[in-house]
């Protein structure tokens, strides 16, 4: 999912950086004091999860867990994913610094959009509905991120249909794994810490006044 | 409180298990290395999880950027090129699915080491002669050296050159546990900075109210 240095054209890099900056600005404003520990733990999970590889067919895919981040942090997924990608770029040479904006946007935007869209779903009293919402958020984020990667490559001059198909096929097992992981984490939290899944904690309900 | 501790412990256990699940050699991104092989220069490309790059586009270019030849990687991730006529620094680039790209620079001295380091009539090494040839930008000659031909030596050295290149590449692509822990430390520090900023904001608010 990390696009390497030297692959994308300058206009695509600039557009990606501008979009990521916009998302970061909005995301930093969205991080409340209570969200800091949650954001730090999810940033650590994102940073480490990307090191786990699954060799599939002609390629190699790895965990991202962006859906989980989007679900719990919404817009704050932007700064969290940016921090993780920056450290991965510096310490492990994953992706690169010039493509940081594009990679941040590709991973954070779908996570944020699906997270905001499906937050109410994981808050559902029906277990099946909560599981489905979390699964769709986890897997769907990877699907949309794959499409954004393909779009970035297409805008640089590659054939969209071929590239999109190739990337989606390579990431198909990861979509399923991430969907399941997201659903399992939500199911686990519903059992041990339901307070984290309330509308107030997820940010779609205003805190009740004392 | 007990529940909160259990949640924190689970979170820490998840991060730690992710850290230790990562094998030392696992890494994201794509890698390429080149080695002299008989009369050719071969490259081997692989992903971080050690999966070979199949069908990846490899190009051999001069430092000036001029593409000298291109080839596709086979099932084992190999792509071979005929040696260029002039001895020069070479840059090998591999592009694979999903916007992955990597480069490997082979100095002019390396292909020479596998081909014409032994260039005297009695079969002993003659580095001075080679240095002269390189400086003049001459082609690799193929003269008979006593009972031992250059081709014999080239063939005998090929597996050693491959092993050395593999070892060097593995060393460069290995993820250091220190870097992983260091990255987590950075994230912890960033969380601290965020808390500091939130604390200052709160102080200002309290002052304004009073």
Coordinates of C-alpha atoms in Angstrom, one line a residue:
Chain A
X1 CA 0.0 0.0 0.0
X2 CA 3.0 2.3 0.4
X3 CA 3.8 3.9 -2.9
X4 CA 7.6 4.2 -3.3
X5 CA 9.7 7.3 -4.1
X6 CA 10.2 8.1 -7.7
X7 CA 7.0 6.5 -9.0
X8 CA 4.5 9.3 -9.0
X9 CA 4.6 12.5 -11.0
X10 CA 5.1 15.9 -9.3
X11 CA 1.4 17.1 -9.8
X12 CA 0.1 14.0 -8.1
X13 CA 2.6 14.4 -5.2
X14 CA 1.6 18.0 -4.7
X15 CA -2.1 17.2 -4.8
X16 CA -1.6 14.4 -2.4
X17 CA 0.4 16.5 0.0
X18 CA -2.2 19.3 -0.1
X19 CA -5.1 16.9 0.6
X20 CA -3.2 15.3 3.4
X21 CA -2.4 18.7 4.9
X22 CA -6.0 19.6 4.8
X23 CA -7.0 16.4 6.5
X24 CA -4.2 16.8 9.1
X25 CA -5.4 20.3 10.0
X26 CA -9.0 19.1 10.4
X27 CA -7.7 16.0 12.2
X28 CA -5.6 17.8 14.7
X29 CA -8.5 20.0 15.7
X30 CA -10.6 16.9 16.2
X31 CA -8.3 15.4 18.7
X32 CA -9.6 16.1 22.2
X33 CA -7.7 15.6 25.4
X34 CA -9.5 12.3 26.1
X35 CA -8.6 11.0 22.6
X36 CA -4.8 11.4 23.0
X37 CA -4.1 8.0 24.7
X38 CA -6.4 6.3 22.2
X39 CA -4.6 8.0 19.3
X40 CA -1.2 7.1 20.6
X41 CA -2.1 3.4 21.1
X42 CA -3.6 3.2 17.6
X43 CA -0.6 5.0 16.1
X44 CA 1.6 2.4 17.7
X45 CA -0.5 -0.4 16.4
X46 CA -0.5 1.1 12.9
X47 CA 3.3 1.6 13.1
X48 CA 4.0 -2.0 14.1
X49 CA 1.2 -3.8 12.1
X50 CA 2.7 -2.7 8.8
X51 CA 5.7 -4.9 9.5
X52 CA 3.6 -8.1 9.3
X53 CA 3.7 -9.5 5.8
X54 CA 1.6 -12.0 4.0
X55 CA 3.1 -13.3 0.8
X56 CA 0.4 -13.6 -1.7
X57 CA 0.8 -14.6 -5.4
X58 CA 3.2 -12.4 -7.2
X59 CA 3.3 -9.8 -4.4
X60 CA 3.5 -9.2 -0.7
X61 CA 0.8 -7.5 1.4
X62 CA 0.9 -6.3 5.0
X63 CA -1.5 -5.3 7.7
X64 CA -2.5 -1.7 7.9
X65 CA -5.4 -1.5 10.4
X66 CA -6.5 1.8 9.0
X67 CA -10.2 0.9 9.3
X68 CA -9.8 0.4 13.0
X69 CA -8.1 3.8 13.4
X70 CA -10.9 5.5 11.3
X71 CA -13.6 3.8 13.4
X72 CA -12.3 5.1 16.7
X73 CA -10.7 8.4 15.7
X74 CA -12.6 9.7 12.6
X75 CA -10.7 12.8 11.2
X76 CA -7.9 12.2 13.7
X77 CA -6.9 9.2 11.6
X78 CA -5.0 11.7 9.4
X79 CA -2.4 12.8 12.0
X80 CA -2.2 9.3 13.5
X81 CA -1.5 7.7 10.1
X82 CA 0.9 10.5 9.1
X83 CA 3.0 10.0 12.3
X84 CA 3.1 6.2 11.6
X85 CA 4.1 6.6 8.0
X86 CA 6.7 9.3 8.8
X87 CA 8.4 7.0 11.3
X88 CA 8.1 4.0 8.9
X89 CA 9.7 6.1 6.1
X90 CA 12.6 7.3 8.3
X91 CA 13.3 4.1 10.2
X92 CA 12.4 1.4 7.7
X93 CA 12.5 3.3 4.3
X94 CA 8.9 2.2 3.6
X95 CA 7.3 4.5 1.0
X96 CA 9.4 7.7 1.3
X97 CA 9.2 11.3 2.4
X98 CA 8.2 12.8 -1.0
X99 CA 5.2 10.4 -1.2
X100 CA 4.2 10.9 2.4
X101 CA 1.3 13.1 1.6
X102 CA -0.1 10.8 -1.1
X103 CA 0.3 7.7 1.1
X104 CA -1.2 9.5 4.1
X105 CA -4.3 10.5 2.1
X106 CA -4.6 7.1 0.5
X107 CA -4.8 5.3 3.8
X108 CA -6.4 7.9 6.0
X109 CA -9.2 9.2 3.9
X110 CA -11.1 5.9 3.3
X111 CA -10.5 5.1 7.0
X112 CA -11.9 8.4 8.1
X113 CA -14.9 8.3 5.7
X114 CA -15.9 4.8 6.5
X115 CA -15.2 5.3 10.2
X116 CA -17.5 8.3 10.4
X117 CA -20.1 6.5 8.3
X118 CA -20.2 3.2 10.2
X119 CA -19.7 4.5 13.8
X120 CA -23.3 4.2 14.6
X121 CA -23.3 0.6 13.3
X122 CA -20.7 -0.6 15.8
X123 CA -22.8 1.0 18.5
X124 CA -25.7 -1.2 17.6
X125 CA -27.3 -3.4 20.2
X126 CA -27.5 -6.2 17.6
X127 CA -24.2 -8.1 17.6
X128 CA -24.5 -9.1 14.0
X129 CA -25.0 -5.5 12.9
X130 CA -22.0 -4.3 14.9
X131 CA -19.9 -7.2 13.5
X132 CA -20.9 -6.3 10.0
X133 CA -20.2 -2.6 10.4
X134 CA -16.8 -3.2 11.8
X135 CA -16.0 -5.8 9.1
X136 CA -17.1 -3.4 6.4
X137 CA -15.0 -0.6 7.9
X138 CA -11.9 -2.7 8.2
X139 CA -12.1 -4.4 4.8
X140 CA -13.7 -1.5 3.0
X141 CA -10.9 0.9 4.0
X142 CA -8.3 -1.4 2.3
X143 CA -10.5 -1.7 -0.8
X144 CA -10.9 2.1 -1.1
X145 CA -7.2 2.7 -0.3
X146 CA -6.3 0.2 -3.1
X147 CA -8.5 2.2 -5.5
X148 CA -6.8 5.4 -4.4
X149 CA -3.4 3.9 -5.0
X150 CA -4.5 2.8 -8.4
X151 CA -5.9 6.3 -9.1
X152 CA -2.6 7.9 -8.1
X153 CA -0.7 5.5 -10.5
X154 CA -3.3 6.1 -13.2
X155 CA -2.8 9.9 -12.9
X156 CA 0.9 9.3 -13.4
X157 CA 0.3 7.4 -16.6
X158 CA -0.5 3.8 -15.8
X159 CA -3.5 1.9 -17.1
X160 CA -6.1 2.2 -14.3
X161 CA -8.1 -1.0 -15.0
X162 CA -5.0 -3.2 -14.9
X163 CA -3.3 -1.5 -12.0
X164 CA -6.5 -1.4 -9.9
X165 CA -7.2 -5.0 -10.5
X166 CA -3.7 -6.0 -9.7
X167 CA -3.6 -4.0 -6.4
X168 CA -7.1 -5.2 -5.4
X169 CA -6.2 -8.8 -6.0
X170 CA -3.0 -8.5 -4.1
X171 CA -4.8 -6.9 -1.2
X172 CA -7.9 -9.1 -1.2
X173 CA -6.7 -11.5 1.6
X174 CA -5.7 -8.4 3.6
X175 CA -9.2 -6.9 3.2
X176 CA -10.7 -10.1 4.7
X177 CA -8.1 -10.3 7.5
X178 CA -8.5 -6.6 8.4
X179 CA -12.2 -6.9 8.3
X180 CA -12.1 -9.8 10.7
X181 CA -9.6 -8.1 12.9
X182 CA -11.6 -5.0 13.1
X183 CA -14.8 -7.0 13.9
X184 CA -12.9 -9.0 16.6
X185 CA -11.5 -5.9 18.3
X186 CA -15.0 -4.3 18.3
X187 CA -16.5 -7.5 19.7
X188 CA -13.8 -7.7 22.3
X189 CA -14.2 -4.1 23.4
X190 CA -18.0 -4.5 23.5
X191 CA -17.4 -7.3 26.1
X192 CA -14.7 -5.8 28.2
X193 CA -15.0 -2.0 27.7
X194 CA -18.4 -1.1 26.2
X195 CA -17.8 2.5 27.3
X196 CA -15.4 2.9 24.4
X197 CA -18.1 2.1 21.9
X198 CA -20.7 4.6 23.1
X199 CA -21.9 7.4 20.9
X200 CA -20.1 9.9 23.2
X201 CA -16.8 8.0 23.1
X202 CA -17.0 7.6 19.4
X203 CA -17.8 11.3 18.9
X204 CA -21.2 11.2 17.3
X205 CA -23.2 12.1 20.4
X206 CA -22.6 15.1 22.6
X207 CA -21.6 14.4 26.2
X208 CA -24.5 14.5 28.6
X209 CA -24.5 17.6 30.8
X210 CA -24.0 16.9 34.5
Chain B
X1 CA -10.5 0.2 37.5
X2 CA -9.8 -3.5 37.2
X3 CA -11.5 -3.5 33.8
X4 CA -9.5 -0.5 32.7
X5 CA -6.3 -2.3 33.7
X6 CA -7.3 -5.4 31.8
X7 CA -8.0 -3.3 28.7
X8 CA -4.6 -1.5 29.0
X9 CA -2.9 -4.9 29.5
X10 CA -4.6 -6.3 26.5
X11 CA -3.6 -3.3 24.4
X12 CA 0.0 -3.6 25.5
X13 CA 0.0 -7.4 24.9
X14 CA -1.4 -6.7 21.4
X15 CA 1.4 -4.3 20.6
X16 CA 4.1 -6.5 22.1
X17 CA 2.8 -9.6 20.2
X18 CA 2.8 -7.6 17.0
X19 CA 6.4 -6.5 17.7
X20 CA 7.6 -10.1 18.4
X21 CA 5.6 -11.6 15.6
X22 CA 7.7 -9.7 13.2
X23 CA 10.7 -11.8 12.1
X24 CA 13.9 -9.9 11.9
X25 CA 14.1 -10.1 8.2
X26 CA 10.5 -9.0 7.5
X27 CA 10.1 -5.7 6.0
X28 CA 7.8 -3.8 3.7
X29 CA 8.9 -2.4 0.5
X30 CA 10.8 -4.0 -2.3
X31 CA 14.5 -4.8 -2.7
X32 CA 16.8 -5.5 -5.6
X33 CA 20.5 -6.5 -5.9
X34 CA 22.7 -7.3 -8.8
X35 CA 25.5 -9.7 -9.3
X36 CA 27.8 -10.8 -12.1
X37 CA 26.7 -14.1 -13.5
X38 CA 28.9 -15.7 -16.2
X39 CA 28.8 -13.3 -19.2
X40 CA 25.8 -11.4 -17.9
X41 CA 24.8 -9.2 -15.0
X42 CA 21.8 -10.6 -13.1
X43 CA 19.4 -9.0 -10.7
X44 CA 17.2 -10.5 -8.0
X45 CA 14.2 -8.7 -6.7
X46 CA 12.1 -9.5 -3.7
X47 CA 9.5 -8.0 -1.4
X48 CA 10.0 -7.4 2.3
X49 CA 8.4 -10.7 3.3
X50 CA 11.0 -12.5 1.0
X51 CA 8.4 -13.1 -1.7
X52 CA 10.1 -12.9 -5.1
X53 CA 9.0 -10.2 -7.5
X54 CA 7.5 -12.0 -10.5
X55 CA 6.9 -10.1 -13.7
X56 CA 8.4 -6.9 -12.4
X57 CA 10.0 -4.5 -14.8
X58 CA 13.8 -4.2 -14.3
X59 CA 15.8 -1.6 -16.1
X60 CA 19.6 -1.3 -16.4
X61 CA 20.7 2.3 -16.8
X62 CA 23.8 4.4 -16.9
X63 CA 24.4 7.0 -14.2
X64 CA 23.4 9.6 -16.8
X65 CA 19.9 8.1 -16.8
X66 CA 20.2 6.5 -20.2
X67 CA 18.3 3.1 -20.2
X68 CA 20.7 0.5 -21.5
X69 CA 18.3 -2.5 -21.4
X70 CA 15.1 -3.7 -19.8
X71 CA 13.8 -7.1 -18.7
X72 CA 11.1 -8.8 -16.7
X73 CA 11.7 -10.8 -13.6
X74 CA 11.1 -14.5 -13.8
X75 CA 9.5 -16.8 -11.2
X76 CA 12.6 -16.6 -9.0
X77 CA 12.7 -12.8 -9.2
X78 CA 15.7 -12.9 -11.5
X79 CA 16.3 -10.7 -14.5
X80 CA 19.6 -10.9 -16.5
X81 CA 21.2 -8.5 -18.9
X82 CA 24.1 -8.7 -21.2
X83 CA 27.1 -6.8 -20.0
X84 CA 27.2 -3.3 -21.5
X85 CA 30.1 -2.7 -23.8
X86 CA 31.6 0.0 -21.6
X87 CA 32.6 -0.5 -18.0
X88 CA 30.6 2.0 -16.0
X89 CA 28.5 2.5 -12.9
X90 CA 25.1 0.9 -13.5
X91 CA 21.8 1.6 -11.8
X92 CA 19.3 -1.2 -11.7
X93 CA 15.7 -0.3 -11.0
X94 CA 12.8 -2.6 -10.4
X95 CA 9.1 -1.6 -10.6
X96 CA 6.5 -4.0 -9.3
X97 CA 2.8 -3.9 -8.6
X98 CA 1.2 -1.3 -6.3
X99 CA 3.7 1.5 -7.0
X100 CA 6.7 -0.4 -5.5
X101 CA 10.0 0.6 -6.8
X102 CA 13.6 0.1 -5.7
X103 CA 17.1 0.9 -7.1
X104 CA 20.5 -0.7 -6.8
X105 CA 23.7 0.9 -7.8
X106 CA 26.5 -1.3 -9.1
X107 CA 29.8 0.4 -9.2
X108 CA 32.0 -0.1 -12.2
X109 CA 34.5 -2.1 -10.1
X110 CA 31.9 -4.8 -9.2
X111 CA 31.1 -6.3 -12.6
X112 CA 34.8 -6.2 -13.4
X113 CA 35.5 -8.2 -10.2
X114 CA 33.4 -11.0 -11.6
X115 CA 34.7 -10.9 -15.1
X116 CA 38.1 -9.6 -15.8
X117 CA 40.0 -9.4 -12.5
X118 CA 42.3 -12.1 -13.7
X119 CA 43.8 -10.8 -16.9
X120 CA 47.4 -11.9 -17.1
X121 CA 49.0 -14.6 -19.1
X122 CA 49.9 -16.8 -16.1
X123 CA 46.4 -16.7 -14.7
X124 CA 47.3 -14.5 -11.6
X125 CA 45.3 -11.4 -10.7
X126 CA 46.4 -8.2 -12.4
X127 CA 44.5 -5.4 -10.8
X128 CA 46.6 -2.7 -12.3
X129 CA 45.8 -3.9 -15.8
X130 CA 42.1 -3.8 -14.9
X131 CA 42.2 -0.4 -13.4
X132 CA 43.9 0.9 -16.6
X133 CA 41.2 -0.7 -18.7
X134 CA 38.4 0.7 -16.6
X135 CA 39.9 4.2 -16.8
X136 CA 40.0 3.9 -20.5
X137 CA 36.4 2.7 -20.6
X138 CA 37.4 -0.4 -22.5
X139 CA 35.2 -3.3 -23.1
X140 CA 35.6 -6.5 -21.1
X141 CA 38.2 -8.6 -23.0
X142 CA 38.0 -12.3 -23.2
X143 CA 41.5 -13.6 -23.6
X144 CA 42.8 -17.0 -22.6
X145 CA 45.0 -17.0 -19.5
X146 CA 47.1 -20.0 -19.4
X147 CA 45.1 -23.1 -18.8
X148 CA 42.5 -21.1 -16.9
X149 CA 40.3 -18.9 -19.0
X150 CA 38.4 -15.9 -17.8
X151 CA 35.2 -17.6 -18.4
X152 CA 36.2 -20.5 -16.1
X153 CA 36.9 -18.1 -13.3
X154 CA 33.8 -16.1 -14.0
X155 CA 31.7 -19.3 -13.8
X156 CA 33.5 -20.4 -10.6
X157 CA 33.0 -17.0 -9.0
X158 CA 29.4 -16.6 -9.9
X159 CA 27.9 -18.5 -6.9
X160 CA 30.2 -16.7 -4.5
X161 CA 29.2 -13.3 -6.0
X162 CA 25.5 -14.3 -5.7
X163 CA 25.9 -15.3 -2.1
X164 CA 27.8 -12.1 -1.2
X165 CA 25.1 -10.0 -2.9
X166 CA 22.4 -11.9 -1.2
X167 CA 24.0 -11.4 2.2
X168 CA 24.6 -7.7 1.6
X169 CA 21.0 -7.2 0.5
X170 CA 19.6 -9.2 3.4
X171 CA 21.7 -7.1 5.8
X172 CA 20.4 -3.9 4.3
X173 CA 16.7 -4.9 4.2
X174 CA 16.6 -6.3 7.8
X175 CA 14.4 -4.5 10.2
X176 CA 16.1 -3.7 13.5
X177 CA 14.2 -4.3 16.7
X178 CA 15.9 -1.2 18.0
X179 CA 14.2 0.9 15.3
X180 CA 10.8 -0.6 16.1
X181 CA 11.2 0.2 19.8
X182 CA 12.6 3.6 18.9
X183 CA 9.6 4.3 16.7
X184 CA 7.2 3.4 19.5
X185 CA 9.3 5.7 21.8
X186 CA 8.8 8.5 19.3
X187 CA 5.0 7.9 19.4
X188 CA 5.0 7.9 23.1
X189 CA 6.9 11.2 23.1
X190 CA 4.4 12.7 20.6
X191 CA 1.6 11.7 22.9
X192 CA 3.4 13.5 25.7
X193 CA 3.7 16.6 23.6
X194 CA 0.0 16.4 22.8
X195 CA -0.8 16.1 26.6
X196 CA 1.5 19.1 27.3
X197 CA -0.3 21.2 24.7
X198 CA -3.7 20.1 26.0
X199 CA -2.6 20.9 29.6
X200 CA -1.5 24.4 28.5
X201 CA -4.8 25.0 26.8
X202 CA -6.7 24.0 30.0
X203 CA -4.5 26.3 32.1
X204 CA -5.3 29.2 29.8
X205 CA -9.0 28.4 29.9
X206 CA -9.0 28.3 33.7
X207 CA -7.1 31.6 33.9
X208 CA -9.5 33.2 31.6
X209 CA -12.5 32.0 33.6
X210 CA -11.0 33.2 36.9

